[in-house]
Amino acid sequence: MAVSTDLKEYHNLVGGELRGATGGALTDSIDPSTGKVWARVPKSSKEDAVAAIEAAQHAFPAWKALSAGERAACLRDAAEVIASNGGELAALETQDNGWVIRETTYGLIPVLQQVWLDAAAKATEANRGQTVPMSPTTLGYTLREPYGVVVGITPWNAPLFTFAIKAAYALAAGNTVVIKPSEQAAVSSLHLGKLLKDVFPEGVLNVICGPGSQIGDTLVEHPAVSKVSLTGSGGTASSIAKATAGKPKPLILELGGKSANILFEDANIEKAVEAISTHSIFTGNSGQLCVGSSRLLVHRSIIDQVADGVKNYLANPDLKKFGPTMDPSTTTGPIANKSQFETIKSYIQLGLDEGAELVYGGRSGGAELISDRSDLADGYWIEPTLLKTESNELRVCQEEIFGPVAVMIPFDTEEEAIALANGTEFGLAAGVWTTDLSRAHRMISALDSGNVWVNTYARVGTDLPFGGVKSSGFGTDSIEDYSREKACVIEL
Ligand code: NAP
């Protein structure tokens, strides 16, 4: 690909210094709305990965020795830096992975601030233990201590959000951190590293960009790394589990899903249709959402009404608008990279080959979808796509597509809805739409899922844990998961 010479280059943050990769190796970063190279990021080597870990190792004792209040002050400063640079961070995230500017500006940036401030507020409780009277002459108690060096590996669909939930809580609990963003969309994370360079003592927070297949093993195996938190795919989770099997270490795995949004016949259909069409699967980053409701389980008596409602919403250019991702009126962005673009297209074709009915969408490519914008012709655009089938066994109902593709499946009874919802290897999230309170409680209890939302969808917040079950992972990026307990006994 022809590369212009005036592209902005971004750097790693290692030991308080902004550095390129050893030998100056670089990777092109592509703007997915245009398919054109727009920036360059370091292609770090194993040696660079070791340098980042050693910097974090070196910084750990002094960071751990600070009071929780002193660590909290740094975290509050980080929130302040993010707020005052919010416009720039939102724009970098948008250009790098295609998530539309209206959502990165008004949705993402306030959430980032909230996470860093929440971590600051919880810093004092992070290392609080319990006293356990064991006998009149024996005092037992627990201490909570940081692990040491934590490596946080983040995906391309939500780089700044996953950076926040890993780094902020790990730092609050007294760990030092190495963040490795996906090289597919690393610019916003590298820029945030630069902005936070002087907020934390050197080496406390490090950000390093390089291909996971080349530096991933080094980052997770290194003996100085005490905990690894991955947000990513099941395949990468398996690689990390294998790489650390010889000397096992605690992992947090936030993985994929095939989440069901279940609409009963007594649901508020209008509200459910709006949620499906805006923030459940047909989102501003085109369904590249781990909790995306890629299966819509709908009571047979209302399935046509729901299908028509979603179709009407998606076909309304005032509500669902493709266009330049930096234009605040654009509601629907492209797919974040070419490989994912090809994957989603092939899944749509597979669904049709498997016999699913195309209810809406299915088209792709900027030239087809945004014909009045030649600059977007080579972007990775996919039309929101709704399929319908009777069988939950199709591959499009079982495998994570990670894009704007939902499959509708009818059901007749509550028991059938539960069996369908639980009938995949995943267990990340589920939505239930009903006005029957007893049924809502029965469903919450019956669903094998880390998150269940009733009469709403994708509602996450700093006061609730977030994680999956089954193949969707284990552990949570919360302050409790970034410290370990020590049991202490004193004979008086
Ligand atoms: P991915 O391919 O697993 O990549 C995730 C991260 O792992 C990237 O930084 C990647 O680096 C790195 N990586 C790749 N191979 C590695 C290895 N052998 N060792 C260590 N690290 C390695 O996932 P993705 O395609 O970026 O993200 C999409 C997936 O993330 C979907 O499955 C989605 O559901 C999941 N996700 C889950 C949540 C959640 O909270 N549950 C949230 C968001 C996304 P490079 O890309 O640089 O190679």
Coordinates of C-alpha atoms in Angstrom, one line a residue, residues 150-364:
V150 CA -0.1 -6.6 35.8
V151 CA -0.2 -7.0 32.0
G152 CA -3.5 -5.7 30.4
I153 CA -4.1 -6.8 26.8
T154 CA -6.9 -4.9 25.0
P155 CA -8.9 -5.4 21.8
W156 CA -9.4 -3.1 18.8
N157 CA -13.2 -2.5 19.3
A158 CA -12.9 -0.5 22.6
P159 CA -9.3 0.4 23.2
L160 CA -9.7 3.4 25.6
F161 CA -12.5 1.7 27.6
T162 CA -10.6 -1.5 28.1
F163 CA -7.4 0.5 28.9
A164 CA -9.4 2.3 31.6
I165 CA -10.9 -0.7 33.4
K166 CA -7.7 -2.6 33.5
A167 CA -5.2 0.2 34.3
A168 CA -7.3 2.3 36.6
Y169 CA -8.3 -0.6 39.0
A170 CA -4.9 -2.3 38.8
L171 CA -3.1 0.9 39.7
A172 CA -5.6 1.8 42.4
A173 CA -4.9 -1.5 44.1
G174 CA -1.1 -0.8 44.1
N175 CA 0.0 -2.8 41.0
T176 CA 2.2 -1.4 38.2
V177 CA 0.9 -1.9 34.7
V178 CA 1.8 -2.7 31.1
I179 CA -1.0 -2.1 28.6
K180 CA -0.7 -3.7 25.2
P181 CA -3.4 -2.4 22.8
S182 CA -4.2 -4.3 19.6
E183 CA -1.9 -3.0 16.8
Q184 CA -5.1 -2.8 14.7
A185 CA -6.2 0.2 16.7
A186 CA -3.4 1.4 19.1
V187 CA -3.3 5.2 18.4
S188 CA -5.7 6.4 21.1
S189 CA -4.0 4.2 23.8
L190 CA -0.5 5.3 22.8
H191 CA -1.7 8.9 22.9
L192 CA -3.3 8.4 26.3
G193 CA 0.1 6.9 27.5
K194 CA 1.8 10.1 26.4
L195 CA -0.8 12.3 28.1
L196 CA -0.4 10.3 31.3
K197 CA 3.4 10.2 31.2
D198 CA 3.9 12.8 34.0
V199 CA 0.8 11.9 35.9
F200 CA 2.3 8.6 37.3
P201 CA 5.8 8.1 38.6
E202 CA 8.0 6.6 35.8
G203 CA 7.5 2.9 35.1
V204 CA 4.2 2.7 37.0
L205 CA 2.1 2.8 33.7
N206 CA 3.6 1.5 30.5
V207 CA 2.0 1.2 27.1
I208 CA 3.5 -0.9 24.4
C209 CA 2.2 -1.7 20.9
G210 CA 3.2 -4.8 18.9
P211 CA 1.7 -7.8 17.2
G212 CA 0.1 -10.1 19.8
S213 CA 1.4 -13.1 17.9
Q214 CA 5.0 -11.9 18.3
I215 CA 5.2 -10.3 21.7
G216 CA 2.1 -11.8 23.4
D217 CA 4.0 -14.9 24.8
T218 CA 6.8 -12.7 26.2
L219 CA 4.4 -10.4 27.9
V220 CA 2.4 -13.1 29.6
E221 CA 5.2 -15.7 30.4
H222 CA 7.7 -13.3 31.9
P223 CA 8.4 -14.3 35.5
A224 CA 8.0 -10.7 36.8
V225 CA 4.4 -10.6 35.5
S226 CA 2.0 -11.6 38.3
K227 CA -1.4 -11.3 36.6
V228 CA -2.7 -11.0 33.1
S229 CA -6.0 -9.5 32.0
L230 CA -7.1 -10.1 28.5
T231 CA -10.1 -8.6 26.7
G232 CA -10.2 -10.5 23.4
S233 CA -11.1 -13.7 21.6
G234 CA -11.3 -17.2 22.9
G235 CA -8.4 -18.2 20.6
T236 CA -6.1 -15.6 22.3
A237 CA -7.3 -16.7 25.7
S238 CA -6.2 -20.3 24.8
S239 CA -2.8 -19.1 23.6
I240 CA -2.3 -17.2 26.9
A241 CA -3.4 -20.2 29.0
K242 CA -1.0 -22.4 27.1
A243 CA 1.9 -19.9 27.4
T244 CA 1.4 -19.6 31.1
A245 CA 0.6 -23.3 31.8
G246 CA 4.2 -24.1 32.9
K247 CA 4.1 -21.5 35.6
P248 CA 0.4 -20.8 36.1
K249 CA -0.6 -17.3 37.0
P250 CA -4.0 -15.7 37.7
L251 CA -5.8 -14.6 34.6
I252 CA -8.8 -12.3 33.9
L253 CA -10.5 -13.3 30.6
E254 CA -13.1 -11.1 29.2
L255 CA -14.1 -12.9 26.0
G256 CA -16.7 -13.1 23.3
G257 CA -20.4 -13.8 23.3
K258 CA -23.5 -14.8 21.4
S259 CA -25.9 -13.0 23.5
A260 CA -29.7 -13.5 23.3
N261 CA -32.2 -10.6 23.5
I262 CA -35.5 -12.3 24.4
L263 CA -38.8 -10.6 23.6
F264 CA -41.9 -12.1 25.2
E265 CA -45.4 -11.4 23.9
D266 CA -46.2 -9.0 26.7
A267 CA -43.1 -6.8 26.1
N268 CA -43.1 -3.1 25.3
I269 CA -42.3 -3.8 21.7
E270 CA -41.6 -0.2 20.7
K271 CA -39.0 0.2 23.5
A272 CA -37.4 -3.2 22.6
V273 CA -37.2 -2.3 18.9
E274 CA -35.6 1.0 19.7
A275 CA -33.0 -0.7 22.0
I276 CA -32.2 -3.4 19.3
S277 CA -31.9 -0.8 16.6
T278 CA -29.6 1.7 18.5
H279 CA -27.4 0.2 21.2
S280 CA -27.8 -3.6 21.4
I281 CA -26.3 -4.8 18.1
F282 CA -26.8 -2.1 15.5
T283 CA -24.6 0.4 17.3
G284 CA -22.3 3.3 16.3
N285 CA -19.4 0.9 16.1
S286 CA -21.4 -1.5 13.9
G287 CA -22.1 -4.3 16.4
Q288 CA -18.4 -4.8 17.3
L289 CA -19.6 -5.0 20.9
C290 CA -18.8 -8.0 23.1
V291 CA -22.3 -8.0 24.5
G292 CA -24.0 -7.4 21.1
S293 CA -27.4 -9.1 21.1
S294 CA -26.6 -11.2 18.0
R295 CA -29.6 -13.5 18.6
L296 CA -33.1 -12.1 18.9
L297 CA -35.3 -14.7 20.4
V298 CA -38.9 -13.5 19.8
H299 CA -42.2 -15.0 20.7
R300 CA -43.8 -16.3 17.5
S301 CA -46.9 -14.2 18.0
I302 CA -45.0 -10.9 17.7
I303 CA -42.1 -11.8 15.5
D304 CA -43.4 -10.1 12.3
Q305 CA -44.2 -6.9 14.3
V306 CA -40.7 -6.9 15.8
A307 CA -39.1 -7.6 12.4
D308 CA -41.1 -4.7 10.8
G309 CA -40.2 -2.4 13.6
V310 CA -36.4 -3.1 13.3
K311 CA -36.6 -2.9 9.5
N312 CA -38.4 0.5 9.6
Y313 CA -35.8 1.8 12.1
L314 CA -32.8 0.6 10.1
A315 CA -34.2 1.8 6.8
N316 CA -34.8 5.4 8.1
P317 CA -31.9 7.5 7.0
D318 CA -32.6 10.1 9.7
L319 CA -32.2 7.4 12.4
K320 CA -29.5 5.2 10.8
K321 CA -27.0 7.2 8.8
F322 CA -23.7 6.1 7.2
G323 CA -21.2 8.9 6.5
P324 CA -17.9 10.3 7.6
T325 CA -17.2 9.0 11.1
M326 CA -16.1 12.5 12.2
D327 CA -19.4 14.0 11.2
P328 CA -21.6 14.2 14.4
S329 CA -24.7 13.4 12.3
T330 CA -23.3 10.0 11.3
T331 CA -24.9 7.2 13.5
T332 CA -23.3 4.1 11.9
G333 CA -19.6 3.5 11.5
P334 CA -17.6 1.0 9.5
I335 CA -16.0 -2.3 10.6
A336 CA -12.8 -1.6 12.4
N337 CA -10.4 -3.5 10.1
K338 CA -10.3 -5.3 6.8
S339 CA -9.9 -8.8 8.2
Q340 CA -13.0 -8.4 10.4
F341 CA -14.9 -6.8 7.4
E342 CA -14.2 -10.0 5.3
T343 CA -15.2 -12.2 8.2
I344 CA -18.5 -10.5 8.7
K345 CA -19.3 -10.6 4.9
S346 CA -18.5 -14.3 4.8
Y347 CA -20.8 -15.0 7.8
I348 CA -23.7 -13.2 6.1
Q349 CA -23.2 -15.4 3.1
L350 CA -22.9 -18.4 5.3
G351 CA -26.2 -17.6 7.0
L352 CA -27.9 -17.4 3.6
D353 CA -26.2 -20.7 2.4
E354 CA -27.4 -22.3 5.6
G355 CA -30.9 -21.4 4.7
A356 CA -31.6 -18.3 6.9
E357 CA -34.0 -15.7 5.4
L358 CA -32.6 -12.2 4.8
V359 CA -35.0 -9.8 6.5
Y360 CA -33.0 -6.7 6.0
G361 CA -29.5 -5.5 4.9
G362 CA -26.8 -7.8 3.6
R363 CA -25.0 -5.2 1.4
S364 CA -21.4 -4.0 2.0

